[in-house]
Amino acid sequence: MPNPKQAALAAALLLPFSATQTVHPLSGSNWTLSDPGSNVSIPANFPSQAHLDLYAAGIIGDPLYALNEFEQRWVAYSNWTYTSAPLPGLSPNASSTWLLFNGLDTFTSISFCGQFVASTNNQFRQYWFDVSEILHACSNEKDRVLAINFGSAPNTADAIASEPGQETWPHGVQQVYEFSNRWFIRKEQSDFGWDWGPAFAPAGPWQPAWIVQLGSQAVYIRNSIVDIYREGQLNLLPPDQNQPWVVNASLDYFGNLPDNATLSYVLTDLQNHTISSGALSDVNTTNATITGSTIIPNGAVELWWPSQLGPQNLYYITISLQSSSKASLASVTKRVGFRTIVLNETPISDQQLALGIAAGNNWHFEINGHEFYAKGSNFIPPDPFWARVTPQRIEQLFQSVVAGNQNMLRVWASGAYSPDFMYDLADEYGILLWSEFEFGDALYPVDQAFLDNVRAEAEYNIRRVNHHPSLALWAGGNELENLELMLVNQSAPEQLAKYTAQYETLFLDTLLPAVFENTRSISYTPSSTSNGWQSLNFSATHPIVERYNNLTTGSVYGETDFYNYNPAVLHNASALPIGRFSNEFGYHSMPSLQSWRQQVASSDLSFNSTVVLLRDHHDPAGGLNTSNIANSSIGQAQMTEAVEMWYPTPGKRDPVANFSAWCHATQMFQADLYVFEIAFYRRGSGLPNRQLGSLYWQLEDQWVAPTWAGIEYDGRWKVLHYAAKDIYEPVIIAPYYNITTGNLSVWVTSDLWEAVSGTATFHWYDWSGKQLDVNASQSVAFEVGAINSTQVLQTFTTDVLSNYNLSNVVLHMSVEAHGSLPNTNTTRTFRHENFFNPTPLRTAQLVDPGLTLTYSPTTANFTITSTRGIAAWVWLDYGEGSVVHFDSNAFWLLPGQPREVGYKVQSDGTGGVWIDTVTVQSMWDQTQSASVGSSANGTANGTGSSGTPIPYTSAAVKTSMSMLAVAVAALQLAL
Ligand code: BMA
């Protein structure tokens, strides 16, 4: 209870003519969630989503467990009401009282003191409502109750779809997953299902909200934009890096802005030393915004760079709003960075042509005026329920991104706009976030109400996040030009003009101006994927004319997006697309056994169990349900086929060990394919297509299921994340093989910003590790240009290996080059190695490599040694209950060349015991049929010859025993 003196003071602060604002957060646990129809009334949180409160109250089980997705459909079809306790502390004397919501998911009817306030219909908008009158008439504090009713999103979408005259689209154009009609509503599109996730269509106040009370001459800043760019800069065009910085700031307010208000700024470093301050000039005021700008001289600040390209220099800028008498009205502080980031789609210049770059257009990013190679992946919503995504979870993910040598994420277009904390973390870690408006794999209505709704959503989000140096791009949506318009053309070519015009209404006439009118620093492209713009003219009514399919043979234009589920595509370079940038590509794999156990009962742990099948949503036909299992077997069949085509087929006797081996095998195929594609795209940096980006599909999982992810739901790395980390090293060496002609070439690719020279070395072996006398070069000195590639070996296996059985040949290649990372003065040695085997591992003459594993507590390193053969896909594994990232994993080993591997513990629920669960295995183990823990293992006469992963022994033991003996002893101990 405030004492009477405090209460009087608070009331006085809100007297008429005051500039005071009082902000009451609505966050907390003093809420109730109810649905009379389901007979539910339970305690609830705010912010939240109904499933989370129902789960916390024990009304439903863990939504992500087993087939709960299907069993909990009733939640999505219900209407849920979040009701507050009576709201204390509201002043009856305030000049105005406002409700401010940063996100309501999605269809609401809001009431306060029992009076209707408003309805909302867009998850992505900020809403604010003047409730002054309602509060005046609500003198009894116990009546000051806020109630937000959320209508069922699937029901509402269906109702909108069946309105008379509603838009329809040709057959096969709209990609349906579980619930239909997502394109009519402004809600996270993957909430209605996607091929990597469940469909919950959650409802609830997913973002915080406040009640704001204002004095008569007071405003509340509900949103703001700070735009930092080079003087004269225009979106999509490389600016002059010698120009000073312009800082343009604009505050969005509600309340009563006194006449002749002014703006000032203070720019400080992170230690609060002032760098620059003063009044903003050219102040422009409307009834909703106040805007001004200033110039920051070039040398006053240090540049912000992405990870591995330079330091992430950050600053604070405070923008203050004052009355004409200099009384402070409000201020906003944002952490900012100084950088330019441009998506350059300009035509290939004569100068570029002279360098051997193919005609057409550029399609790459430039940071601070420098081309760079974008290495990364695609980010999907990290949880089906955003309300429980914490900064800590995103930070852990970003640590993995940076550890994986990635500098860019494409934040895919059918989730939700990223929270501020995600951009904050990306600013700190140096991760560029290619951000997208939330439209994907469908065409959308273009009636005025829909367009107005989209425009408001876009403006709010563009302005909210623009100050983050990690913001790299705005893209209109996912797979629109390359997929959706193409599907129209296939299904109803006579209607292509109509739907292209509609597409342009939304993406070129609505979203483009929303970007260009708010920011000069960020580029815009209407669709990921596209062939880029054909013309760009800022004085035209339509500044961008898209190229679509106006292509000239021999020229190269925009991005590529590539999926082919025929596993024969692995190592078939002629199947891969040639473009300037690859924004998505991939293949799905199973998660680990350790992850499966978290969301599936032991009895369901088999590759084609009903539960596992129904969690595979890679269903091109759409509409999974428990009586339609056949559809989900498509994805499982593709993974099975891939493993059977390329690797020894797992056949463990113990069913769970077999399941685990199969899961792991699908991960190796996935990793093999991505490494092949990444190496191919990266090599393109030195080819006429001047390829400058590789973002694979997809970074992470949002539940435990077969998906394209490289990081599992709890943060555990799949084989893919380790393999991608390796092939995203700055300098790589990689083989390219044409199995039909026997043409083998090896290239070194570097994305360093200066030419580097070094040596590439080649050694041929049989699988037992015996060196072969192959007539091909052993070592080559090379120089590779900045962001470029060079061939270091070219031969024909049909010639040089004619005396050998191809199934018993392995080429080891390594590279050593001296250079430095951009914006550092430290020269270092870049090393990379790779292996090539001309036949699939399925037919290779694999030998038991006799792996040993030791652990040294002193150095906190594991040491893995292959004692008698080449080990393919060496895999360090560990048990459940912790998440540990090894510094390297999924590597190949030559005999007698021990590998030391450090690690980072992300989370540990085992009290350190995870170390005792570490085992090592390799592809050879997959050829063995013994089951984990079965007595058959006891007959082992050498390391791992039972096909059982080998646990480690401590380095202390190692000193008194031979490596082989250590491993045998360890194996026996484990039995
Ligand atoms: C592309 C993406 C996603 C999808 C992925 C895997 O279509 O843009 O929509 O999840 O491939 O199919």
XYZ file of N, CA and C and ligand atoms in Angstrom, residues 175 177 194-197 378 380 410 412-414 436 440-441 478-479 482-483 528-529 561-563 565 583-588 618 697-698 708, ligand 1:
117
model
N 0.019 -23.581 -50.486
C 0.611 -24.730 -49.791
C -0.067 -24.914 -48.424
N -0.616 -27.102 -44.991
C -0.009 -28.117 -44.130
C -1.092 -28.767 -43.286
N 3.722 -26.852 -40.677
C 4.739 -26.726 -41.736
C 5.434 -28.074 -41.834
N 6.367 -28.203 -42.812
C 6.920 -29.549 -42.985
C 7.977 -29.915 -41.946
N 8.350 -28.981 -41.080
C 9.291 -29.290 -40.001
C 8.662 -29.067 -38.618
N 7.332 -28.856 -38.564
C 6.792 -28.513 -37.246
C 5.351 -28.909 -37.055
N 19.185 -21.004 -42.419
C 17.852 -20.408 -42.270
C 17.313 -20.682 -40.871
N 14.222 -20.816 -38.291
C 12.762 -20.964 -38.200
C 12.343 -20.591 -36.776
N 19.119 -16.326 -42.420
C 17.912 -15.823 -43.082
C 16.756 -16.173 -42.145
N 13.440 -16.754 -41.701
C 12.474 -17.187 -42.709
C 11.111 -16.551 -42.502
N 10.422 -16.368 -43.633
C 9.265 -15.483 -43.735
C 7.918 -15.992 -43.281
N 7.812 -17.102 -42.654
C 6.447 -17.453 -42.254
C 6.359 -17.805 -40.788
N 12.513 -11.001 -42.888
C 11.475 -11.111 -43.908
C 10.114 -10.752 -43.337
N 4.548 -16.577 -47.000
C 5.340 -17.643 -47.603
C 4.528 -18.746 -48.217
N 5.013 -19.243 -49.321
C 4.464 -20.434 -49.976
C 2.954 -20.352 -50.167
N 8.666 -15.695 -48.625
C 9.398 -16.915 -48.966
C 8.830 -17.611 -50.194
N 9.704 -17.879 -51.156
C 9.363 -18.699 -52.321
C 8.101 -18.189 -53.030
N 9.748 -17.580 -57.375
C 10.289 -18.811 -57.954
C 9.338 -19.980 -57.789
N 8.404 -19.905 -56.847
C 7.515 -21.047 -56.613
C 6.054 -20.696 -56.873
N 12.127 -13.944 -51.591
C 13.236 -14.890 -51.536
C 12.596 -16.181 -52.045
N 12.878 -16.661 -53.120
C 13.977 -16.492 -54.048
C 13.513 -15.657 -55.251
N 17.406 -21.676 -54.976
C 16.722 -22.413 -53.899
C 16.627 -23.811 -54.468
N 17.198 -24.793 -53.801
C 17.319 -26.103 -54.452
C 16.957 -27.245 -53.504
N 15.991 -28.021 -53.898
C 15.647 -29.254 -53.166
C 15.465 -30.355 -54.189
N 14.888 -34.595 -53.707
C 14.876 -35.689 -52.734
C 15.306 -37.021 -53.325
N 20.131 -19.290 -51.267
C 19.479 -18.889 -50.019
C 18.798 -20.035 -49.302
N 18.617 -21.168 -49.960
C 18.190 -22.363 -49.222
C 18.369 -23.605 -50.064
N 18.690 -24.687 -49.357
C 18.846 -25.991 -49.987
C 18.915 -26.993 -48.846
N 18.537 -28.236 -49.100
C 18.666 -29.181 -48.003
C 17.965 -30.507 -48.195
N 18.014 -31.285 -47.165
C 17.452 -32.633 -47.101
C 17.213 -32.898 -45.612
N 16.225 -33.673 -45.302
C 15.904 -33.900 -43.892
C 16.662 -35.095 -43.328
N 7.093 -34.022 -43.464
C 7.535 -33.764 -44.840
C 6.571 -34.503 -45.767
N 19.190 -24.821 -45.454
C 17.932 -25.015 -44.765
C 18.084 -26.199 -43.839
N 18.053 -26.126 -42.553
C 17.664 -25.061 -41.686
C 18.532 -25.114 -40.451
N 15.000 -30.734 -41.429
C 16.204 -30.290 -42.140
C 17.215 -29.672 -41.160
C 11.472 -24.448 -48.398
C 11.404 -23.514 -47.249
C 10.413 -23.956 -46.244
C 10.423 -25.439 -46.115
C 11.704 -26.017 -46.639
C 11.751 -27.503 -46.583
O 10.281 -24.629 -49.026
O 11.219 -22.229 -47.678
O 9.149 -23.474 -46.575
O 10.207 -25.783 -44.815
O 11.920 -25.658 -47.964
O 10.761 -28.075 -47.391
